[in-house]
CSV table of C-alpha atoms in Angstrom, one decimal:
chain,number,residue,atom,x,y,z
A,1,UNK,CA,0.0,-0.3,0.2
A,2,UNK,CA,2.5,2.6,0.2
A,3,UNK,CA,4.4,2.2,-2.6
A,4,UNK,CA,0.6,2.2,-4.0
A,5,UNK,CA,1.1,5.2,-2.6
A,6,UNK,CA,4.3,6.7,-3.6
A,7,UNK,CA,3.6,5.8,-6.9
A,8,UNK,CA,0.4,8.2,-6.6
A,9,UNK,CA,2.2,10.6,-4.4
A,10,UNK,CA,4.2,10.9,-8.1
A,11,UNK,CA,2.1,11.2,-10.5
A,12,UNK,CA,0.2,13.7,-8.7
A,13,UNK,CA,3.5,15.7,-8.9
A,14,UNK,CA,4.7,15.5,-12.0
A,15,UNK,CA,1.6,15.8,-14.0
A,16,UNK,CA,0.1,19.2,-11.6
A,17,UNK,CA,4.0,20.5,-13.1
A,18,UNK,CA,3.0,18.5,-16.9
A,19,UNK,CA,0.0,20.6,-16.4
A,20,UNK,CA,1.4,24.0,-15.3
A,21,UNK,CA,4.1,23.9,-17.8
A,22,UNK,CA,2.1,23.6,-20.7
A,23,UNK,CA,-0.6,26.3,-19.2
A,24,UNK,CA,2.7,28.5,-18.7
A,25,UNK,CA,4.6,27.5,-21.1
A,26,UNK,CA,1.4,28.2,-24.1
A,27,UNK,CA,-0.2,30.9,-23.4
A,28,UNK,CA,3.4,32.9,-22.7
A,29,UNK,CA,4.3,32.0,-25.7
A,30,UNK,CA,0.4,33.1,-27.4
A,31,UNK,CA,0.9,36.5,-25.9
A,32,UNK,CA,4.4,37.2,-26.8
A,33,UNK,CA,4.1,36.8,-30.2
A,34,UNK,CA,1.0,38.7,-30.6
A,35,UNK,CA,3.3,41.5,-28.0
A,36,UNK,CA,5.9,41.1,-31.0
A,37,UNK,CA,3.9,41.7,-34.1
A,38,UNK,CA,1.2,44.2,-32.1
A,39,UNK,CA,5.0,46.1,-31.3
A,40,UNK,CA,5.8,45.6,-34.8
A,41,UNK,CA,2.9,47.5,-36.3
A,42,UNK,CA,3.1,50.2,-33.8
A,43,UNK,CA,6.6,50.3,-34.7
A,44,UNK,CA,5.5,50.5,-38.7
A,45,UNK,CA,3.1,53.2,-38.1
A,46,UNK,CA,5.3,55.8,-35.7
A,47,UNK,CA,7.9,55.5,-38.8
A,48,UNK,CA,5.0,56.3,-41.7
A,49,UNK,CA,4.2,59.3,-39.7
A,50,UNK,CA,6.7,60.6,-37.8
A,51,UNK,CA,4.6,63.4,-36.5
A,52,UNK,CA,3.0,60.4,-34.0
A,53,UNK,CA,5.9,61.9,-31.8
A,54,UNK,CA,4.3,64.9,-30.2
A,55,UNK,CA,2.0,63.2,-28.8
A,56,UNK,CA,4.5,61.3,-26.4
A,57,UNK,CA,4.1,63.6,-23.3
A,58,UNK,CA,0.2,62.5,-24.1
A,59,UNK,CA,0.7,58.2,-23.8
A,60,UNK,CA,3.1,59.6,-20.8
A,61,UNK,CA,0.1,60.8,-18.7
A,62,UNK,CA,-2.2,57.7,-20.2
A,63,UNK,CA,0.7,55.3,-18.9
A,64,UNK,CA,0.7,56.8,-15.2
A,65,UNK,CA,-2.8,57.5,-15.1
A,66,UNK,CA,-3.4,53.5,-15.6
A,67,UNK,CA,-0.5,52.8,-13.2
A,68,UNK,CA,-2.0,55.4,-10.7
A,69,UNK,CA,-5.5,53.4,-10.3
A,70,UNK,CA,-5.2,50.0,-11.0
A,71,UNK,CA,-1.5,48.7,-10.7
A,72,UNK,CA,-1.0,47.9,-6.9
A,73,UNK,CA,2.8,47.1,-7.2
A,74,UNK,CA,2.8,45.9,-10.6
A,75,UNK,CA,4.4,49.9,-11.7
A,76,UNK,CA,8.2,48.2,-9.5
A,77,UNK,CA,8.1,45.7,-13.2
A,78,UNK,CA,10.9,42.6,-13.1
A,79,UNK,CA,12.1,44.1,-9.6
A,80,UNK,CA,8.3,43.2,-8.2
A,81,UNK,CA,8.8,39.5,-9.1
A,82,UNK,CA,12.6,39.0,-8.2
A,83,UNK,CA,10.6,40.4,-4.2
A,84,UNK,CA,8.6,37.9,-4.3
A,85,UNK,CA,11.2,35.3,-5.5
A,86,UNK,CA,13.1,36.5,-2.1
A,87,UNK,CA,10.6,37.4,0.3
A,88,UNK,CA,7.4,36.4,-0.9
A,89,UNK,CA,4.4,38.0,0.2
A,90,UNK,CA,1.7,38.3,-2.1
A,91,UNK,CA,0.5,37.3,-5.6
A,92,UNK,CA,1.4,38.8,-8.0
A,93,UNK,CA,-1.3,40.8,-9.6
A,94,UNK,CA,-2.3,39.6,-13.2
A,95,UNK,CA,-3.4,43.6,-14.4
A,96,UNK,CA,0.7,43.3,-14.6
A,97,UNK,CA,-0.1,41.7,-18.4
A,98,UNK,CA,-2.3,44.8,-19.9
A,99,UNK,CA,-1.1,47.0,-17.9
A,100,UNK,CA,2.9,46.3,-18.7
A,101,UNK,CA,1.7,45.6,-22.7
A,102,UNK,CA,0.4,47.7,-23.6
A,103,UNK,CA,2.1,51.1,-22.0
A,104,UNK,CA,5.1,49.4,-23.6
A,105,UNK,CA,3.1,49.5,-27.4
A,106,UNK,CA,2.0,52.7,-26.4
A,107,UNK,CA,5.8,53.7,-25.6
A,108,UNK,CA,7.1,52.5,-28.5
A,109,UNK,CA,4.0,53.5,-31.0
A,110,UNK,CA,4.6,57.9,-29.5
A,111,UNK,CA,8.4,57.5,-29.8
A,112,UNK,CA,9.9,56.9,-25.9
A,113,UNK,CA,13.3,54.6,-26.6
A,114,UNK,CA,13.2,51.5,-24.2
A,115,UNK,CA,12.6,47.6,-25.1
A,116,UNK,CA,10.3,44.5,-24.9
A,117,UNK,CA,12.3,41.8,-22.2
A,118,UNK,CA,10.7,42.9,-19.8
A,119,UNK,CA,7.4,42.8,-20.4
A,120,UNK,CA,7.1,39.4,-21.3
A,121,UNK,CA,9.7,38.6,-18.2
A,122,UNK,CA,6.5,40.3,-16.5
A,123,UNK,CA,3.8,38.5,-18.7
A,124,UNK,CA,5.2,35.5,-17.7
A,125,UNK,CA,6.2,35.8,-14.2
A,126,UNK,CA,2.4,37.1,-14.1
A,127,UNK,CA,0.8,34.5,-15.3
A,128,UNK,CA,3.4,32.3,-13.6
A,129,UNK,CA,1.6,32.9,-10.4
A,130,UNK,CA,-1.4,32.6,-11.3
A,131,UNK,CA,-1.6,29.4,-11.0
A,132,UNK,CA,-1.5,28.8,-7.2
A,133,UNK,CA,-5.1,29.6,-7.6
A,134,UNK,CA,-5.7,26.1,-8.9
A,135,UNK,CA,-2.5,24.2,-7.5
A,136,UNK,CA,-1.2,23.8,-3.7
A,137,UNK,CA,2.9,25.0,-4.1
A,138,UNK,CA,4.4,25.3,-1.2
A,139,UNK,CA,7.5,28.5,-1.2
A,140,UNK,CA,9.6,26.6,-2.4
A,141,UNK,CA,7.4,25.8,-5.8
A,142,UNK,CA,5.6,29.3,-5.8
A,143,UNK,CA,9.8,30.4,-6.7
A,144,UNK,CA,10.0,27.6,-9.4
A,145,UNK,CA,6.5,29.1,-10.5
A,146,UNK,CA,8.3,32.5,-11.6
A,147,UNK,CA,11.3,31.1,-12.1
A,148,UNK,CA,8.5,28.9,-15.4
A,149,UNK,CA,7.3,32.5,-15.7
A,150,UNK,CA,10.7,34.4,-16.5
A,151,UNK,CA,12.3,32.1,-18.6
A,152,UNK,CA,8.8,32.2,-20.7
A,153,UNK,CA,8.8,35.6,-21.4
A,154,UNK,CA,13.4,35.7,-21.9
A,155,UNK,CA,12.9,32.6,-24.1
A,156,UNK,CA,9.2,34.0,-26.8
A,157,UNK,CA,10.1,37.5,-27.2
A,158,UNK,CA,13.4,36.0,-28.5
A,159,UNK,CA,13.9,32.6,-29.7
A,160,UNK,CA,16.5,31.6,-26.7
A,161,UNK,CA,15.1,28.7,-25.4
A,162,UNK,CA,18.3,28.0,-23.3
A,163,UNK,CA,19.4,31.3,-22.6
A,164,UNK,CA,15.9,32.3,-21.5
A,165,UNK,CA,16.7,29.5,-19.0
A,166,UNK,CA,19.8,30.1,-17.7
A,167,UNK,CA,18.3,33.5,-16.9
A,168,UNK,CA,14.8,33.0,-15.6
A,169,UNK,CA,17.8,31.0,-12.4
A,170,UNK,CA,20.6,33.1,-12.6
A,171,UNK,CA,18.8,36.5,-12.9
A,172,UNK,CA,17.1,35.4,-9.4
A,173,UNK,CA,18.9,33.6,-7.7
A,174,UNK,CA,22.0,35.8,-8.1
A,175,UNK,CA,25.1,32.9,-8.5
A,176,UNK,CA,23.6,30.6,-5.6
A,177,UNK,CA,24.3,26.8,-7.0
A,178,UNK,CA,20.9,25.7,-6.8
A,179,UNK,CA,19.8,23.1,-9.6
A,180,UNK,CA,15.8,22.2,-8.3
A,181,UNK,CA,13.8,23.8,-11.8
A,182,UNK,CA,15.8,23.4,-14.6
A,183,UNK,CA,14.4,20.8,-16.2
A,184,UNK,CA,10.6,22.4,-15.5
A,185,UNK,CA,12.5,25.9,-16.2
A,186,UNK,CA,13.8,23.4,-19.6
A,187,UNK,CA,10.9,22.2,-20.6
A,188,UNK,CA,8.6,25.3,-20.7
A,189,UNK,CA,11.5,28.2,-22.4
A,190,UNK,CA,10.8,25.1,-25.3
A,191,UNK,CA,7.2,25.5,-25.3
A,192,UNK,CA,7.0,29.2,-24.8
A,193,UNK,CA,9.3,29.6,-28.2
A,194,UNK,CA,7.7,26.7,-30.0
A,195,UNK,CA,4.4,28.8,-28.4
A,196,UNK,CA,4.9,31.8,-30.7
A,197,UNK,CA,6.4,30.3,-34.2
A,198,UNK,CA,3.0,28.0,-34.4
A,199,UNK,CA,2.1,32.1,-35.1
A,200,UNK,CA,4.2,32.3,-37.0
A,201,UNK,CA,6.1,35.8,-35.7
A,202,UNK,CA,9.6,36.5,-36.8
A,203,UNK,CA,12.7,36.6,-34.2
A,204,UNK,CA,15.5,39.5,-35.7
A,205,UNK,CA,18.3,38.3,-36.9
A,206,UNK,CA,22.2,39.2,-36.6
A,207,UNK,CA,24.5,36.6,-38.6
A,208,UNK,CA,27.9,37.5,-38.5
A,209,UNK,CA,30.4,37.4,-41.5
A,210,UNK,CA,33.5,37.0,-42.6
A,211,UNK,CA,36.2,34.9,-39.9
A,212,UNK,CA,36.3,34.5,-37.0
A,213,UNK,CA,40.2,34.8,-36.6
A,214,UNK,CA,42.2,32.4,-33.8
A,215,UNK,CA,42.6,33.4,-30.6
A,216,UNK,CA,45.6,34.4,-29.2
A,217,UNK,CA,47.1,36.1,-27.0
A,218,UNK,CA,46.9,39.5,-28.7
A,219,UNK,CA,43.2,38.7,-29.3
A,220,UNK,CA,42.4,38.1,-25.7
A,221,UNK,CA,43.9,41.1,-24.5
A,222,UNK,CA,42.0,42.8,-27.1
A,223,UNK,CA,39.2,40.6,-26.0
A,224,UNK,CA,39.9,41.8,-22.2
A,225,UNK,CA,40.5,45.6,-22.8
A,226,UNK,CA,37.0,45.6,-25.0
A,227,UNK,CA,35.0,43.9,-22.0
A,228,UNK,CA,36.2,46.4,-19.9
A,229,UNK,CA,34.5,49.1,-21.8
A,230,UNK,CA,31.7,47.6,-21.9
A,231,UNK,CA,31.6,47.2,-18.4
A,232,UNK,CA,31.8,50.1,-17.9
A,233,UNK,CA,29.4,50.9,-20.4
A,234,UNK,CA,26.6,48.3,-17.9
A,235,UNK,CA,27.5,50.5,-15.2
A,236,UNK,CA,27.5,54.2,-17.3
A,237,UNK,CA,23.9,52.2,-17.8
A,238,UNK,CA,23.0,51.7,-14.9
A,239,UNK,CA,24.4,55.0,-13.1
A,240,UNK,CA,22.3,57.7,-15.8
A,241,UNK,CA,18.6,55.8,-14.8
A,242,UNK,CA,19.9,56.2,-10.9
A,243,UNK,CA,20.6,59.9,-11.8
A,244,UNK,CA,17.7,60.8,-13.7
A,245,UNK,CA,15.3,58.9,-11.9
A,246,UNK,CA,16.4,60.7,-9.2
A,247,UNK,CA,15.2,63.9,-10.9
A,248,UNK,CA,12.4,62.7,-11.8
A,249,UNK,CA,10.7,61.9,-8.0
A,250,UNK,CA,11.0,65.7,-7.6
A,251,UNK,CA,8.0,66.0,-9.5
A,252,UNK,CA,6.3,65.6,-6.6
A,253,UNK,CA,3.1,64.0,-8.7
A,254,UNK,CA,3.6,61.2,-10.0
A,255,UNK,CA,1.0,61.5,-13.4
A,256,UNK,CA,3.1,64.4,-14.6
A,257,UNK,CA,6.4,62.8,-14.3
A,258,UNK,CA,6.1,61.1,-18.2
A,259,UNK,CA,4.5,64.4,-18.9
A,260,UNK,CA,7.6,66.4,-18.2
A,261,UNK,CA,9.9,63.4,-19.6
A,262,UNK,CA,8.0,63.5,-23.3
A,263,UNK,CA,7.9,67.4,-23.6
A,264,UNK,CA,11.8,66.7,-23.1
A,265,UNK,CA,12.4,63.7,-25.3
A,266,UNK,CA,10.2,65.1,-28.0
A,267,UNK,CA,12.3,68.9,-28.3
A,268,UNK,CA,15.9,66.8,-28.0
A,269,UNK,CA,14.8,64.0,-30.9
A,270,UNK,CA,13.2,67.2,-32.9
A,271,UNK,CA,15.9,69.9,-32.6
A,272,UNK,CA,18.6,66.4,-32.8
A,273,UNK,CA,16.5,64.8,-35.5
A,274,UNK,CA,17.5,61.6,-32.9
A,275,UNK,CA,14.9,59.0,-34.6
A,276,UNK,CA,16.4,56.9,-34.9
A,277,UNK,CA,17.9,56.3,-31.8
A,278,UNK,CA,13.7,55.5,-31.2
A,279,UNK,CA,11.4,52.9,-29.9
A,280,UNK,CA,14.2,49.7,-30.3
A,281,UNK,CA,15.9,50.3,-33.5
A,282,UNK,CA,16.5,47.2,-34.5
A,283,UNK,CA,17.5,48.1,-38.4
A,284,UNK,CA,20.2,50.6,-36.2
A,285,UNK,CA,21.6,46.7,-34.6
A,286,UNK,CA,22.0,45.0,-37.4
A,287,UNK,CA,23.9,48.1,-39.1
A,288,UNK,CA,26.2,47.4,-36.8
A,289,UNK,CA,27.2,44.1,-37.6
A,290,UNK,CA,28.3,44.8,-41.6
A,291,UNK,CA,29.2,48.7,-41.2
A,292,UNK,CA,31.6,50.6,-37.8
A,293,UNK,CA,28.9,52.8,-36.0
A,294,UNK,CA,29.4,55.8,-35.4
A,295,UNK,CA,31.4,57.0,-31.9
A,296,UNK,CA,28.6,58.1,-30.6
A,297,UNK,CA,25.6,56.2,-31.3
A,298,UNK,CA,25.7,54.1,-27.7
A,299,UNK,CA,25.7,56.7,-25.9
A,300,UNK,CA,22.4,58.1,-27.9
A,301,UNK,CA,20.5,55.4,-26.7
A,302,UNK,CA,21.7,55.5,-23.4
A,303,UNK,CA,20.5,58.4,-22.1
A,304,UNK,CA,18.0,58.6,-24.9
A,305,UNK,CA,16.1,55.4,-22.4
A,306,UNK,CA,17.2,55.6,-19.3
A,307,UNK,CA,15.8,58.9,-19.8
A,308,UNK,CA,12.9,57.3,-21.8
A,309,UNK,CA,12.0,54.7,-18.6
A,310,UNK,CA,13.3,57.0,-15.5
A,311,UNK,CA,10.1,59.2,-16.6
A,312,UNK,CA,8.1,56.4,-16.2
A,313,UNK,CA,7.4,54.9,-19.0
A,314,UNK,CA,7.4,51.2,-20.6
A,315,UNK,CA,9.3,49.1,-21.9
A,316,UNK,CA,12.6,47.1,-21.5
A,317,UNK,CA,16.0,47.6,-20.7
A,318,UNK,CA,17.5,44.6,-22.6
A,319,UNK,CA,16.9,45.4,-26.0
A,320,UNK,CA,18.1,48.8,-25.9
A,321,UNK,CA,21.3,47.2,-24.3
A,322,UNK,CA,21.6,45.1,-27.2
A,323,UNK,CA,22.3,48.5,-29.2
A,324,UNK,CA,24.2,50.2,-27.0
A,325,UNK,CA,27.1,47.9,-27.1
A,326,UNK,CA,26.4,46.1,-30.4
A,327,UNK,CA,27.2,50.2,-31.0
A,328,UNK,CA,30.0,50.9,-29.5
A,329,UNK,CA,31.5,47.1,-30.3
A,330,UNK,CA,31.2,48.6,-33.6
A,331,UNK,CA,32.7,50.8,-33.1
A,332,UNK,CA,35.6,50.0,-31.3
A,333,UNK,CA,37.2,48.6,-34.1
A,334,UNK,CA,38.1,51.6,-35.1
A,335,UNK,CA,41.2,51.2,-32.4
A,336,UNK,CA,40.5,47.3,-31.6
A,337,UNK,CA,42.0,45.1,-34.4
A,338,UNK,CA,38.9,42.5,-34.6
A,339,UNK,CA,36.2,42.2,-36.5
A,340,UNK,CA,33.8,44.9,-36.5
A,341,UNK,CA,30.7,42.1,-36.6
A,342,UNK,CA,33.0,39.6,-34.3
A,343,UNK,CA,33.0,43.3,-31.5
A,344,UNK,CA,29.3,44.3,-32.1
A,345,UNK,CA,28.6,41.2,-31.3
A,346,UNK,CA,30.6,41.2,-28.3
A,347,UNK,CA,29.4,44.3,-26.7
A,348,UNK,CA,25.8,43.1,-28.0
A,349,UNK,CA,25.7,40.0,-25.6
A,350,UNK,CA,28.7,41.2,-22.6
A,351,UNK,CA,26.7,45.7,-21.7
A,352,UNK,CA,24.2,43.0,-21.2
A,353,UNK,CA,25.7,40.6,-19.3
A,354,UNK,CA,27.0,43.4,-17.1
A,355,UNK,CA,24.3,45.4,-16.3
A,356,UNK,CA,22.2,42.3,-15.7
A,357,UNK,CA,24.5,41.2,-13.7
A,358,UNK,CA,23.5,37.1,-15.8
A,359,UNK,CA,27.4,36.4,-17.4
A,360,UNK,CA,25.5,32.6,-17.6
A,361,UNK,CA,22.5,33.8,-20.0
A,362,UNK,CA,24.6,36.1,-21.6
A,363,UNK,CA,27.5,33.3,-22.8
A,364,UNK,CA,25.2,31.2,-23.9
A,365,UNK,CA,22.5,33.3,-26.1
A,366,UNK,CA,25.8,34.2,-27.5
A,367,UNK,CA,25.8,31.1,-28.6
A,368,UNK,CA,21.6,30.5,-30.3
A,369,UNK,CA,22.9,33.9,-31.6
A,370,UNK,CA,26.2,34.0,-32.9
A,371,UNK,CA,27.1,30.3,-33.2
A,372,UNK,CA,29.7,28.5,-31.6
A,373,UNK,CA,32.6,29.9,-33.4
A,374,UNK,CA,32.9,33.4,-31.7
A,375,UNK,CA,31.7,32.2,-28.6
A,376,UNK,CA,35.3,31.6,-26.6
A,377,UNK,CA,35.6,36.1,-27.5
A,378,UNK,CA,32.3,36.4,-26.2
A,379,UNK,CA,32.9,34.3,-23.2
A,380,UNK,CA,35.9,36.4,-22.4
A,381,UNK,CA,34.2,40.1,-23.2
A,382,UNK,CA,30.9,38.9,-20.7
A,383,UNK,CA,32.9,38.0,-17.9
A,384,UNK,CA,34.8,40.9,-17.9
A,385,UNK,CA,32.3,43.2,-18.3
A,386,UNK,CA,30.2,41.4,-15.5
A,387,UNK,CA,33.2,42.5,-13.4
A,388,UNK,CA,34.2,45.7,-14.2
A,389,UNK,CA,30.2,46.8,-14.2
A,390,UNK,CA,29.9,47.7,-10.8
A,391,UNK,CA,28.7,46.0,-7.9
A,392,UNK,CA,24.9,46.2,-8.6
A,393,UNK,CA,23.2,45.6,-11.5
A,394,UNK,CA,19.6,47.4,-13.3
A,395,UNK,CA,17.5,44.9,-11.3
A,396,UNK,CA,17.9,46.5,-7.6
A,397,UNK,CA,15.9,43.8,-5.4
A,398,UNK,CA,19.6,41.8,-6.2
A,399,UNK,CA,20.5,40.9,-3.4
A,400,UNK,CA,24.1,39.0,-2.5
A,401,UNK,CA,25.7,37.0,-5.2
A,402,UNK,CA,29.2,35.8,-6.5
A,403,UNK,CA,30.1,39.7,-7.6
A,404,UNK,CA,29.0,40.6,-3.5
A,405,UNK,CA,31.8,37.8,-3.0
A,406,UNK,CA,34.2,39.1,-5.6
A,407,UNK,CA,34.5,42.9,-4.1
A,408,UNK,CA,34.2,41.8,-0.8
A,409,UNK,CA,36.9,39.9,-1.9
A,410,UNK,CA,38.7,43.4,-3.6
A,411,UNK,CA,37.8,45.3,-1.0
A,412,UNK,CA,35.9,47.5,-3.2
C-alpha cells in the first residue's frame, strides 16, 4: 500500500508540473507572439507617421494614470518578480499583464526609447504565479513558478530557449548553486518558443559574416580591453538610470513625471533629428554588424533609454542594451583590430551581462544567436564586463551573489 501511495504521489507531482509548464508555455508564448506582432505594427506606424511623436507626453499621462488606478505593485516591474521570489508575500497581480503590454506599446508607438524583454518577463511572471489559485504550491515551488514564467517570457520574445532558461534562474538566484527547477524551466522555455513560432512571428537575426580570428594571446588582450569598456558602459547605464530617476522624483506628482519627460524627449528628438535612436532601433543594431558604427551612437541610445524609463514610460532595458553594446563594439573596431561583426556580437551580449548580472545566460545567448565560432571571445567579454560593471545591476531587488563576493574580496 505504501508503494501504491508513493506512486500516486509521484504521479500527482508529475502531472501538476506537466500541466503547469504546458499552460504557462503555451499562454505566455502566445501572448508574446501577439506582443511582438503589435510591437512591429506600432513601430511601422510610427515610422510612417513621424508627427505622432508629439503625442508622447499624452501617452505618458495615460500610462501613469493606468498604473495609478490599476497598477498596485505592478509599477515595480521586474523588481517585483525578484522581490516575490526572495521574500514571498502576495500573489503577483494579473493586472501586470495588460498594464505592461499596452504601456510598452504606447511607449513605442509615440517614440519612447525602450525595449521589450521587461514586458515579456512581467507577462510570464504574472501569469505563472496565478497557478497558485488552482494548485497547492509551497514556497519553494512558487519560486520555481516565478522562474518558469520569467524563462518563458524571455525565451519567447527573443527565440533563445537555452538562454531564457538560464536567465530565469540566474537573474533570481544571483550566483547561488541550485539545480532544482532547471528541467521545468527548460521544458517551458522550449514550449513557449514553439508556441510563439506557431503564430508565424519571426525573430530578428544578427549573422556574423567573415572569418573569426584565432584566439591568440594578443586577441585575448584585445578582448579583455573590450570587455572592460563594455562593463564600464553597463555601469554608466545603471548610473544614468539612477541619476534621471532621482531628478524625476523631485516632481511630486507621479502623473506629471512622464508628461514632463515626454515634452523634453520630443524637444530633444525633434531638435537633433535622432529618430533612428527611438523605439527598439533594430535596423541600427543590424547595421552595426556590417558597418562601423558612429562613436556616439551608443551614448545617445544610453541617454535616451535611461531618461525614457526613468520618466515612467514602460518597456525593457535589454534590447536597448543590445543596441548600446553592438554599436559600441562596432565603433571600437576603429581602435581594436578585431572584425567589426565580432566586436558587435561581443558588445551585444557583454553590456547586457554587466547590466543584469547574468554572464552565463549571456554566453549561452551568444551561442544561440551567433554560433560556436565566436563563443570564446564572447565568453571573455561577458565575464570581464560582469566584473567591471560595478557592484549592482539594473535590477535593484537583486541581493547578494557572486559579484558581491568578488568585490568583497577585492575590498571594493
